[in-house]
């Protein structure tokens, strides 16, 4: 049930919060867009359009054009939860993005964040 609440939240609101977190740590919106595009396959233009829409967070991930196969290399803890151990597939995708933005905010290089 808790997952359903997260899935129903506004993409626009949550993406804004992710962007603000990165910017507070000296990173840019462009970098948040880059990691989000890498993960989901959305273009920056599509991200802007989705921010103006009423899409919820769950549908943002469900409709992602092409989830990056390298996302499974994303490991670690976010909000006290190991992302690789999240059993619910949609919540795992959400946690992957959370982890990428955490890494960005912690100053990791884009090369490491994007698993190159």
PDB file of C-alpha atoms in Angstrom:
ATOM      1  CA  UNK A   1       0.000   0.000   0.000  1.00  0.00           C
ATOM      2  CA  UNK A   2       2.849   2.411   0.826  1.00  0.00           C
ATOM      3  CA  UNK A   3       4.283   1.878  -2.664  1.00  0.00           C
ATOM      4  CA  UNK A   4       0.977   2.895  -4.241  1.00  0.00           C
ATOM      5  CA  UNK A   5       1.189   6.249  -2.466  1.00  0.00           C
ATOM      6  CA  UNK A   6       4.623   6.883  -3.954  1.00  0.00           C
ATOM      7  CA  UNK A   7       3.497   5.772  -7.417  1.00  0.00           C
ATOM      8  CA  UNK A   8       0.574   8.233  -7.273  1.00  0.00           C
ATOM      9  CA  UNK A   9       2.701  11.279  -6.393  1.00  0.00           C
ATOM     10  CA  UNK A  10       3.184  14.001  -8.992  1.00  0.00           C
ATOM     11  CA  UNK A  11       6.224  13.484 -11.213  1.00  0.00           C
ATOM     12  CA  UNK A  12       6.631  17.229 -11.538  1.00  0.00           C
ATOM     13  CA  UNK A  13       6.786  17.756  -7.783  1.00  0.00           C
ATOM     14  CA  UNK A  14       9.193  14.881  -7.130  1.00  0.00           C
ATOM     15  CA  UNK A  15      11.465  15.758 -10.050  1.00  0.00           C
ATOM     16  CA  UNK A  16      11.613  19.294  -8.728  1.00  0.00           C
ATOM     17  CA  UNK A  17      12.690  17.971  -5.331  1.00  0.00           C
ATOM     18  CA  UNK A  18      15.398  15.792  -6.892  1.00  0.00           C
ATOM     19  CA  UNK A  19      16.673  18.770  -8.870  1.00  0.00           C
ATOM     20  CA  UNK A  20      16.672  21.023  -5.794  1.00  0.00           C
ATOM     21  CA  UNK A  21      18.644  18.419  -3.826  1.00  0.00           C
ATOM     22  CA  UNK A  22      21.333  18.268  -6.498  1.00  0.00           C
ATOM     23  CA  UNK A  23      21.469  22.048  -6.876  1.00  0.00           C
ATOM     24  CA  UNK A  24      21.883  22.546  -3.102  1.00  0.00           C
ATOM     25  CA  UNK A  25      25.025  20.432  -3.400  1.00  0.00           C
ATOM     26  CA  UNK A  26      26.429  22.444  -6.309  1.00  0.00           C
ATOM     27  CA  UNK A  27      25.233  20.245  -9.158  1.00  0.00           C
ATOM     28  CA  UNK A  28      23.020  21.379 -12.014  1.00  0.00           C
ATOM     29  CA  UNK A  29      19.585  20.656 -13.382  1.00  0.00           C
ATOM     30  CA  UNK A  30      21.289  19.596 -16.619  1.00  0.00           C
ATOM     31  CA  UNK A  31      23.130  16.883 -14.698  1.00  0.00           C
ATOM     32  CA  UNK A  32      19.905  15.633 -13.110  1.00  0.00           C
ATOM     33  CA  UNK A  33      18.366  15.558 -16.595  1.00  0.00           C
ATOM     34  CA  UNK A  34      21.374  13.639 -17.897  1.00  0.00           C
ATOM     35  CA  UNK A  35      21.177  10.895 -15.268  1.00  0.00           C
ATOM     36  CA  UNK A  36      17.389  10.692 -15.639  1.00  0.00           C
ATOM     37  CA  UNK A  37      17.699  10.392 -19.421  1.00  0.00           C
ATOM     38  CA  UNK A  38      20.413   7.770 -19.042  1.00  0.00           C
ATOM     39  CA  UNK A  39      18.221   5.718 -16.720  1.00  0.00           C
ATOM     40  CA  UNK A  40      14.863   6.040 -18.504  1.00  0.00           C
ATOM     41  CA  UNK A  41      15.522   6.827 -22.155  1.00  0.00           C
ATOM     42  CA  UNK A  42      13.493  10.053 -22.052  1.00  0.00           C
ATOM     43  CA  UNK A  43      14.985  13.027 -23.888  1.00  0.00           C
ATOM     44  CA  UNK A  44      15.426  16.338 -22.074  1.00  0.00           C
ATOM     45  CA  UNK A  45      12.565  17.749 -24.163  1.00  0.00           C
ATOM     46  CA  UNK A  46      10.321  14.874 -23.066  1.00  0.00           C
ATOM     47  CA  UNK A  47      11.277  15.481 -19.433  1.00  0.00           C
ATOM     48  CA  UNK A  48      10.249  19.156 -19.771  1.00  0.00           C
ATOM     49  CA  UNK A  49       6.919  18.151 -21.316  1.00  0.00           C
ATOM     50  CA  UNK A  50       6.288  15.606 -18.561  1.00  0.00           C
ATOM     51  CA  UNK A  51       7.030  18.234 -15.917  1.00  0.00           C
ATOM     52  CA  UNK A  52       4.228  20.324 -17.402  1.00  0.00           C
ATOM     53  CA  UNK A  53       1.835  17.379 -17.460  1.00  0.00           C
ATOM     54  CA  UNK A  54      -0.106  15.716 -14.684  1.00  0.00           C
ATOM     55  CA  UNK A  55       1.699  12.363 -15.000  1.00  0.00           C
ATOM     56  CA  UNK A  56       2.318  10.557 -11.734  1.00  0.00           C
ATOM     57  CA  UNK A  57       5.628   9.064 -10.665  1.00  0.00           C
ATOM     58  CA  UNK A  58       4.589   5.467 -11.280  1.00  0.00           C
ATOM     59  CA  UNK A  59       3.439   6.168 -14.830  1.00  0.00           C
ATOM     60  CA  UNK A  60       6.626   8.128 -15.526  1.00  0.00           C
ATOM     61  CA  UNK A  61       8.590   4.927 -14.953  1.00  0.00           C
ATOM     62  CA  UNK A  62       6.022   2.567 -16.482  1.00  0.00           C
ATOM     63  CA  UNK A  63       6.076   4.575 -19.729  1.00  0.00           C
ATOM     64  CA  UNK A  64       9.839   5.078 -19.863  1.00  0.00           C
ATOM     65  CA  UNK A  65      11.023   4.634 -23.457  1.00  0.00           C
ATOM     66  CA  UNK A  66      14.048   2.479 -22.677  1.00  0.00           C
ATOM     67  CA  UNK A  67      15.278   1.621 -19.205  1.00  0.00           C
ATOM     68  CA  UNK A  68      19.056   1.370 -19.307  1.00  0.00           C
ATOM     69  CA  UNK A  69      20.265  -2.230 -18.883  1.00  0.00           C
ATOM     70  CA  UNK A  70      23.292  -0.945 -16.924  1.00  0.00           C
ATOM     71  CA  UNK A  71      20.934   0.255 -14.173  1.00  0.00           C
ATOM     72  CA  UNK A  72      21.311  -3.126 -12.513  1.00  0.00           C
ATOM     73  CA  UNK A  73      24.880  -2.101 -11.659  1.00  0.00           C
ATOM     74  CA  UNK A  74      23.440   0.556  -9.328  1.00  0.00           C
ATOM     75  CA  UNK A  75      23.906  -0.648  -5.773  1.00  0.00           C
ATOM     76  CA  UNK A  76      23.967   0.875  -2.343  1.00  0.00           C
ATOM     77  CA  UNK A  77      21.676   2.355   0.248  1.00  0.00           C
ATOM     78  CA  UNK A  78      19.158   5.136  -0.227  1.00  0.00           C
ATOM     79  CA  UNK A  79      16.728   6.131   2.527  1.00  0.00           C
ATOM     80  CA  UNK A  80      17.996   3.187   4.573  1.00  0.00           C
ATOM     81  CA  UNK A  81      17.109   0.656   1.864  1.00  0.00           C
ATOM     82  CA  UNK A  82      19.504  -1.320  -0.342  1.00  0.00           C
ATOM     83  CA  UNK A  83      18.352  -0.554  -3.882  1.00  0.00           C
ATOM     84  CA  UNK A  84      19.430  -3.919  -5.242  1.00  0.00           C
ATOM     85  CA  UNK A  85      17.234  -5.677  -2.660  1.00  0.00           C
ATOM     86  CA  UNK A  86      13.996  -3.837  -3.409  1.00  0.00           C
ATOM     87  CA  UNK A  87      11.635  -6.594  -4.488  1.00  0.00           C
ATOM     88  CA  UNK A  88       8.865  -4.545  -6.130  1.00  0.00           C
ATOM     89  CA  UNK A  89      10.188  -3.834  -9.670  1.00  0.00           C
ATOM     90  CA  UNK A  90       8.624  -0.382 -10.072  1.00  0.00           C
ATOM     91  CA  UNK A  91       9.853   0.756  -6.662  1.00  0.00           C
ATOM     92  CA  UNK A  92      13.338  -0.520  -7.558  1.00  0.00           C
ATOM     93  CA  UNK A  93      13.319   1.712 -10.666  1.00  0.00           C
ATOM     94  CA  UNK A  94      12.334   4.674  -8.491  1.00  0.00           C
ATOM     95  CA  UNK A  95      15.105   3.883  -6.021  1.00  0.00           C
ATOM     96  CA  UNK A  96      17.615   3.691  -8.873  1.00  0.00           C
ATOM     97  CA  UNK A  97      16.876   7.312  -9.764  1.00  0.00           C
ATOM     98  CA  UNK A  98      17.047   8.310  -6.091  1.00  0.00           C
ATOM     99  CA  UNK A  99      20.463   6.655  -5.846  1.00  0.00           C
ATOM    100  CA  UNK A 100      21.755   8.338  -9.002  1.00  0.00           C
ATOM    101  CA  UNK A 101      20.751  11.765  -7.695  1.00  0.00           C
ATOM    102  CA  UNK A 102      22.316  10.928  -4.299  1.00  0.00           C
ATOM    103  CA  UNK A 103      25.578  10.069  -6.051  1.00  0.00           C
ATOM    104  CA  UNK A 104      25.370  13.298  -8.030  1.00  0.00           C
ATOM    105  CA  UNK A 105      24.782  15.312  -4.844  1.00  0.00           C
ATOM    106  CA  UNK A 106      27.735  13.595  -3.173  1.00  0.00           C
ATOM    107  CA  UNK A 107      30.054  14.827  -5.915  1.00  0.00           C
ATOM    108  CA  UNK A 108      30.677  11.630  -7.863  1.00  0.00           C
ATOM    109  CA  UNK A 109      31.832  12.081 -11.434  1.00  0.00           C
ATOM    110  CA  UNK A 110      29.296  11.599 -14.210  1.00  0.00           C
ATOM    111  CA  UNK A 111      31.441   8.804 -15.626  1.00  0.00           C
ATOM    112  CA  UNK A 112      31.049   6.801 -12.402  1.00  0.00           C
ATOM    113  CA  UNK A 113      27.374   7.673 -11.973  1.00  0.00           C
ATOM    114  CA  UNK A 114      26.579   6.511 -15.511  1.00  0.00           C
ATOM    115  CA  UNK A 115      28.481   3.265 -14.943  1.00  0.00           C
ATOM    116  CA  UNK A 116      30.931   3.791 -17.796  1.00  0.00           C
TER     117      UNK A 116
END
